[in-house]
Coordinates of C-alpha atoms and ligand atoms in Angstrom, one line a residue:
M1 CA 11.9 -5.7 24.3
D2 CA 10.7 -2.2 25.4
A3 CA 7.2 -1.6 27.2
E4 CA 5.7 0.2 24.3
L5 CA 6.4 -2.7 21.9
T6 CA 5.2 -5.2 24.5
R7 CA 1.9 -3.3 24.9
S8 CA 1.5 -3.1 21.1
L9 CA 2.2 -6.8 20.7
V10 CA -0.6 -7.8 23.0
V11 CA -3.2 -5.5 21.2
A12 CA -1.9 -6.9 17.8
A13 CA -2.1 -10.6 19.0
D14 CA -5.8 -10.0 20.1
L15 CA -6.7 -8.5 16.7
L16 CA -5.0 -11.4 15.0
A17 CA -6.7 -14.0 17.1
N18 CA -10.0 -12.6 16.5
A19 CA -9.6 -12.2 12.7
Q20 CA -11.3 -14.4 10.3
A21 CA -9.3 -13.4 7.2
V22 CA -5.9 -12.1 7.3
A23 CA -3.8 -10.7 4.2
V24 CA -0.1 -10.4 4.7
L25 CA 2.2 -8.4 2.4
T26 CA 5.9 -9.1 2.8
G27 CA 8.9 -7.3 1.3
A28 CA 12.6 -7.7 1.3
G29 CA 13.0 -7.0 5.1
V30 CA 11.5 -10.4 5.8
S31 CA 14.5 -12.1 4.1
A32 CA 17.0 -9.6 5.6
E33 CA 17.8 -11.8 8.6
S34 CA 18.4 -14.7 6.3
G35 CA 21.2 -12.7 4.7
V36 CA 19.3 -11.7 1.5
S37 CA 20.0 -8.0 0.8
T38 CA 17.1 -5.5 0.7
F39 CA 16.8 -2.9 -1.9
R40 CA 16.7 0.5 -0.4
D41 CA 18.7 0.3 2.8
A42 CA 21.1 3.3 2.7
R43 CA 24.2 1.1 3.4
S44 CA 23.4 -2.6 2.4
G45 CA 20.4 -2.1 0.0
L46 CA 21.0 -3.4 -3.6
W47 CA 19.7 -0.1 -5.2
S48 CA 22.3 2.0 -3.3
H49 CA 25.1 0.1 -5.0
F50 CA 23.6 -0.8 -8.4
D51 CA 21.3 0.9 -10.9
P52 CA 18.0 -0.6 -11.0
L53 CA 17.4 0.5 -14.6
Q54 CA 20.6 -1.1 -15.7
L55 CA 19.9 -4.4 -13.9
A56 CA 16.2 -4.7 -13.6
S57 CA 14.5 -3.4 -16.7
P58 CA 14.1 -4.8 -20.3
E59 CA 16.1 -1.9 -21.6
G60 CA 19.1 -2.7 -19.3
F61 CA 18.9 -6.4 -20.4
A62 CA 18.8 -5.4 -24.1
A63 CA 21.8 -3.1 -23.5
D64 CA 24.0 -5.5 -21.7
P65 CA 22.5 -9.0 -21.3
G66 CA 25.8 -10.5 -19.9
L67 CA 25.9 -8.0 -17.0
V68 CA 22.3 -8.7 -16.1
W69 CA 22.7 -12.5 -16.4
R70 CA 25.9 -12.5 -14.2
W71 CA 24.1 -10.3 -11.6
Y72 CA 21.1 -12.5 -11.3
M73 CA 23.3 -15.7 -11.2
H74 CA 25.0 -14.1 -8.1
R75 CA 21.8 -13.2 -6.5
L76 CA 20.3 -16.7 -7.2
A77 CA 23.3 -18.3 -5.4
A78 CA 22.8 -16.1 -2.4
V79 CA 19.1 -16.9 -2.2
E80 CA 19.9 -20.6 -2.6
A81 CA 22.5 -20.4 0.2
A82 CA 20.0 -18.7 2.5
S83 CA 17.5 -20.4 5.0
P84 CA 14.2 -19.3 6.3
N85 CA 14.6 -17.3 9.6
P86 CA 12.4 -17.2 12.6
G87 CA 10.1 -14.6 11.0
H88 CA 9.4 -16.9 8.1
L89 CA 8.7 -19.8 10.5
A90 CA 6.3 -17.7 12.6
L91 CA 4.3 -16.8 9.4
V92 CA 3.8 -20.5 8.9
Q93 CA 2.3 -20.8 12.5
L94 CA 0.2 -17.8 11.6
E95 CA -1.1 -19.6 8.4
R96 CA -2.1 -22.4 10.6
L97 CA -3.7 -20.3 13.4
T98 CA -5.9 -18.1 11.1
P99 CA -9.0 -19.5 9.4
G100 CA -8.5 -17.3 6.2
F101 CA -4.9 -16.4 5.4
T102 CA -3.4 -15.0 2.2
L103 CA 0.4 -14.4 2.0
I104 CA 1.4 -12.0 -0.6
T105 CA 5.1 -11.3 -1.2
Q106 CA 7.1 -8.9 -3.3
N107 CA 10.1 -11.1 -2.7
V108 CA 11.5 -13.2 -5.6
D109 CA 13.1 -15.8 -3.2
D110 CA 11.3 -19.0 -2.1
L111 CA 12.0 -18.6 1.6
H112 CA 8.2 -18.6 2.5
E113 CA 7.8 -21.8 0.7
R114 CA 10.8 -23.4 2.1
A115 CA 9.6 -22.3 5.7
G116 CA 6.2 -24.1 5.0
N117 CA 3.7 -21.6 3.9
V118 CA 1.2 -23.3 1.7
H119 CA -0.1 -20.6 -0.5
T120 CA 2.1 -17.7 -1.4
L121 CA 1.2 -15.1 -4.1
H122 CA 4.5 -13.8 -5.8
L123 CA 3.7 -10.4 -7.1
H124 CA 7.3 -9.9 -8.5
G125 CA 7.9 -13.4 -9.8
H126 CA 10.7 -15.9 -9.0
I127 CA 14.4 -15.6 -9.2
A128 CA 14.7 -19.4 -9.8
R129 CA 12.4 -19.5 -12.7
F130 CA 13.5 -18.6 -16.3
F131 CA 12.0 -18.0 -19.7
C132 CA 12.9 -16.6 -23.1
Q133 CA 12.7 -12.9 -23.4
T134 CA 11.5 -13.2 -27.0
C135 CA 9.0 -16.2 -27.1
Q136 CA 8.4 -16.5 -23.5
T137 CA 9.1 -20.3 -23.5
P138 CA 10.2 -21.6 -19.9
Y139 CA 13.7 -22.7 -19.6
T140 CA 15.4 -25.1 -17.0
L141 CA 18.6 -23.8 -15.8
R142 CA 21.7 -26.0 -16.5
P143 CA 24.8 -26.0 -14.2
E144 CA 27.0 -24.5 -16.8
D145 CA 24.6 -21.5 -17.1
R146 CA 25.4 -20.4 -13.6
T147 CA 28.9 -19.3 -14.5
A148 CA 28.3 -18.4 -18.2
P149 CA 29.3 -14.8 -19.1
M150 CA 26.2 -14.5 -21.2
P151 CA 22.5 -15.7 -20.8
P152 CA 21.7 -19.0 -22.6
V153 CA 19.9 -18.8 -25.9
C154 CA 16.4 -20.1 -26.3
R155 CA 16.0 -23.7 -28.0
F156 CA 13.1 -22.3 -30.2
C157 CA 14.2 -18.8 -31.2
P158 CA 17.2 -16.6 -31.2
G159 CA 16.0 -14.9 -27.9
Y160 CA 18.0 -14.8 -24.7
I161 CA 16.9 -16.5 -21.4
R162 CA 16.1 -14.2 -18.5
P163 CA 15.1 -14.7 -14.9
G164 CA 11.4 -14.8 -14.1
V165 CA 11.3 -11.6 -12.1
V166 CA 9.2 -8.6 -12.8
W167 CA 11.4 -5.8 -14.1
F168 CA 10.7 -2.0 -13.8
G169 CA 8.1 -1.0 -16.5
E170 CA 6.7 -4.6 -16.8
I171 CA 3.2 -5.8 -15.8
L172 CA 2.7 -8.0 -12.8
P173 CA 1.4 -11.5 -13.2
E174 CA -2.2 -11.1 -13.7
R175 CA -3.6 -14.1 -11.6
E176 CA -1.4 -13.2 -8.5
L177 CA -2.4 -9.6 -8.8
R178 CA -6.1 -10.4 -9.0
A179 CA -5.8 -12.8 -6.1
A180 CA -3.9 -10.2 -4.0
W181 CA -6.6 -7.5 -4.6
Q182 CA -9.4 -10.0 -3.7
A183 CA -7.5 -10.9 -0.4
A184 CA -7.0 -7.2 0.4
D185 CA -10.7 -6.6 -0.3
A186 CA -12.0 -9.5 1.8
C187 CA -9.6 -9.3 4.8
D188 CA -10.5 -8.1 8.2
L189 CA -6.9 -7.5 9.2
F190 CA -3.9 -6.6 7.1
L191 CA -0.3 -7.2 8.0
V192 CA 2.5 -5.3 6.2
I193 CA 5.9 -6.7 6.9
G194 CA 9.4 -5.6 5.9
T195 CA 8.6 -3.4 2.9
S196 CA 9.3 0.3 2.3
G197 CA 5.9 0.4 0.5
V198 CA 7.2 2.5 -2.4
V199 CA 6.6 0.2 -5.3
Y200 CA 3.2 0.2 -7.0
P201 CA 0.9 -1.7 -7.2
A202 CA 1.8 -3.7 -4.1
S203 CA 1.8 -0.4 -2.1
Q204 CA -1.9 0.0 -2.8
L205 CA -2.9 -3.2 -1.1
P206 CA -3.0 -2.1 2.4
L207 CA -4.8 1.1 1.3
R208 CA -7.4 -1.1 -0.3
A209 CA -7.9 -3.0 2.9
R210 CA -8.0 0.2 4.9
R211 CA -10.8 1.6 2.7
H212 CA -13.1 -1.2 3.8
G213 CA -12.2 -0.8 7.5
A214 CA -9.6 -3.5 8.1
P215 CA -7.0 -2.6 10.8
I216 CA -3.4 -2.4 9.5
I217 CA -0.4 -3.7 11.6
E218 CA 3.0 -2.8 10.4
I219 CA 6.2 -4.8 11.3
N220 CA 9.3 -3.0 10.4
P221 CA 12.3 -1.6 12.4
E222 CA 11.9 1.8 10.5
A223 CA 9.0 3.9 9.5
S224 CA 7.9 3.3 5.9
E225 CA 5.6 5.0 3.3
L226 CA 2.9 2.8 4.7
S227 CA 3.3 3.7 8.4
P228 CA 0.8 6.5 8.3
L229 CA -1.8 4.0 7.4
A230 CA -1.1 1.6 10.2
D231 CA -3.2 1.3 13.4
I232 CA -0.3 -0.5 15.2
C233 CA 3.4 -0.2 14.3
L234 CA 5.6 -3.0 15.7
R235 CA 9.0 -1.5 15.5
G236 CA 11.6 -4.2 15.4
P237 CA 13.0 -7.0 13.0
S238 CA 10.4 -9.4 11.8
G239 CA 12.7 -12.2 12.9
V240 CA 12.1 -11.1 16.4
V241 CA 8.7 -9.4 16.4
L242 CA 6.9 -12.2 14.5
P243 CA 7.7 -15.2 16.9
H244 CA 6.8 -12.9 19.8
L245 CA 3.4 -12.1 18.2
V246 CA 2.7 -15.7 17.6
A247 CA 3.7 -16.7 21.1
Q248 CA 1.4 -13.9 22.5
M249 CA -1.5 -15.3 20.4
H250 CA -0.9 -18.8 22.0
R251 CA -0.8 -17.1 25.6
R252 CA -4.3 -15.6 25.3
Ligands
OAD301 P1 13.0 -2.3 0.4 O1 14.5 -2.6 0.3 O2 12.5 -1.1 -0.5 O3 12.5 -2.2 1.8 C1 12.8 -3.0 2.7 C2 12.1 -2.6 4.0 O4 12.5 -3.7 5.0 C3 12.5 -1.4 4.7 O5 11.4 -0.7 5.0 C4 13.3 -1.8 5.9 O6 13.2 -0.9 7.0 C5 12.7 -3.1 6.3 N1 13.6 -3.9 7.0 C6 15.0 -4.1 7.0 N2 15.3 -5.1 7.9 C7 14.1 -5.6 8.4 C8 13.9 -6.7 9.3 N3 14.9 -7.4 9.8 N4 12.6 -7.0 9.5 C9 11.6 -6.2 9.0 N5 11.9 -5.3 8.2 C10 13.0 -4.8 7.8 O7 12.3 -3.6 -0.2 P2 10.8 -3.9 -0.7 O8 9.8 -3.0 -0.1 O9 10.5 -5.3 -0.7 O10 11.2 -5.3 -7.0 O11 11.0 -3.4 -2.2 C11 9.9 -3.6 -3.1 C12 10.3 -3.9 -4.5 O12 11.3 -3.1 -4.9 C13 11.1 -5.3 -4.5 O13 10.2 -6.4 -4.7 C14 12.0 -5.1 -5.8 C15 12.4 -3.7 -5.5 O14 12.8 -3.1 -6.8 C16 11.4 -6.2 -7.8 O15 12.4 -7.0 -7.8 C17 10.5 -6.1 -9.1

């Protein structure tokens, strides 16, 4: 670890250890070291190989429900095969060490929960939950649905079943979004981890925290749209930086 990162880690650990209410926003980068693809990485990001409007919008689903279904079944299998990485585990430690802690994620996987975080707000839904696109009735996935060429049809109406993720152009879950705004408004420290910060409204949360004076710490190997807001940028993979950060908090 270089000297600059080590110095910044000490300052960040001090801020965290003194914070009473910490809000954390995570993105796909947190799951990257578990083998789950990010969206905008130029080489391995999903949106550099696939068209988001074809695969992640109501219009794309209406145009080709089979294609969208098969793609989500493939992604679901990848998420189920993945395990939480040291970054996820360090966030569990952080939740235990911090009096007020709110974890807000844009990820549709359940790796934060599987690591052991108790309260996680999923702004973009869950890839392993399903409901009818027409009447919204929840649906329990059957083994045969995973390899089916088309989505299952709802038991109550002729609508197709779809994954419980928020697609482009759709509204975020109201309860989660409200809780996330509240956490951003009430926190005295905001951590932004593994997100490019380009998707609204999640990208506004650190701005909101900043407005009332909360310091922002970013963990990301690359600069992001949110880097200019950050007081401290810890440049490295979250699976490496987060365990060091928590260890530094214990050392104080
Ligand atoms: P992106 O793919 O846009 O950004 C991933 C970020 O993670 C980038 O800034 C990378 O530099 C960073 N990163 C990569 N590896 C990392 C690592 N090991 N540790 C830490 N950071 C790392 O993903 P998101 O910002 O999450 O929406 O994208 C936001 C939303 O756009 C997603 O929730 C998804 C997508 O369309 C929905 O599914 C609704």
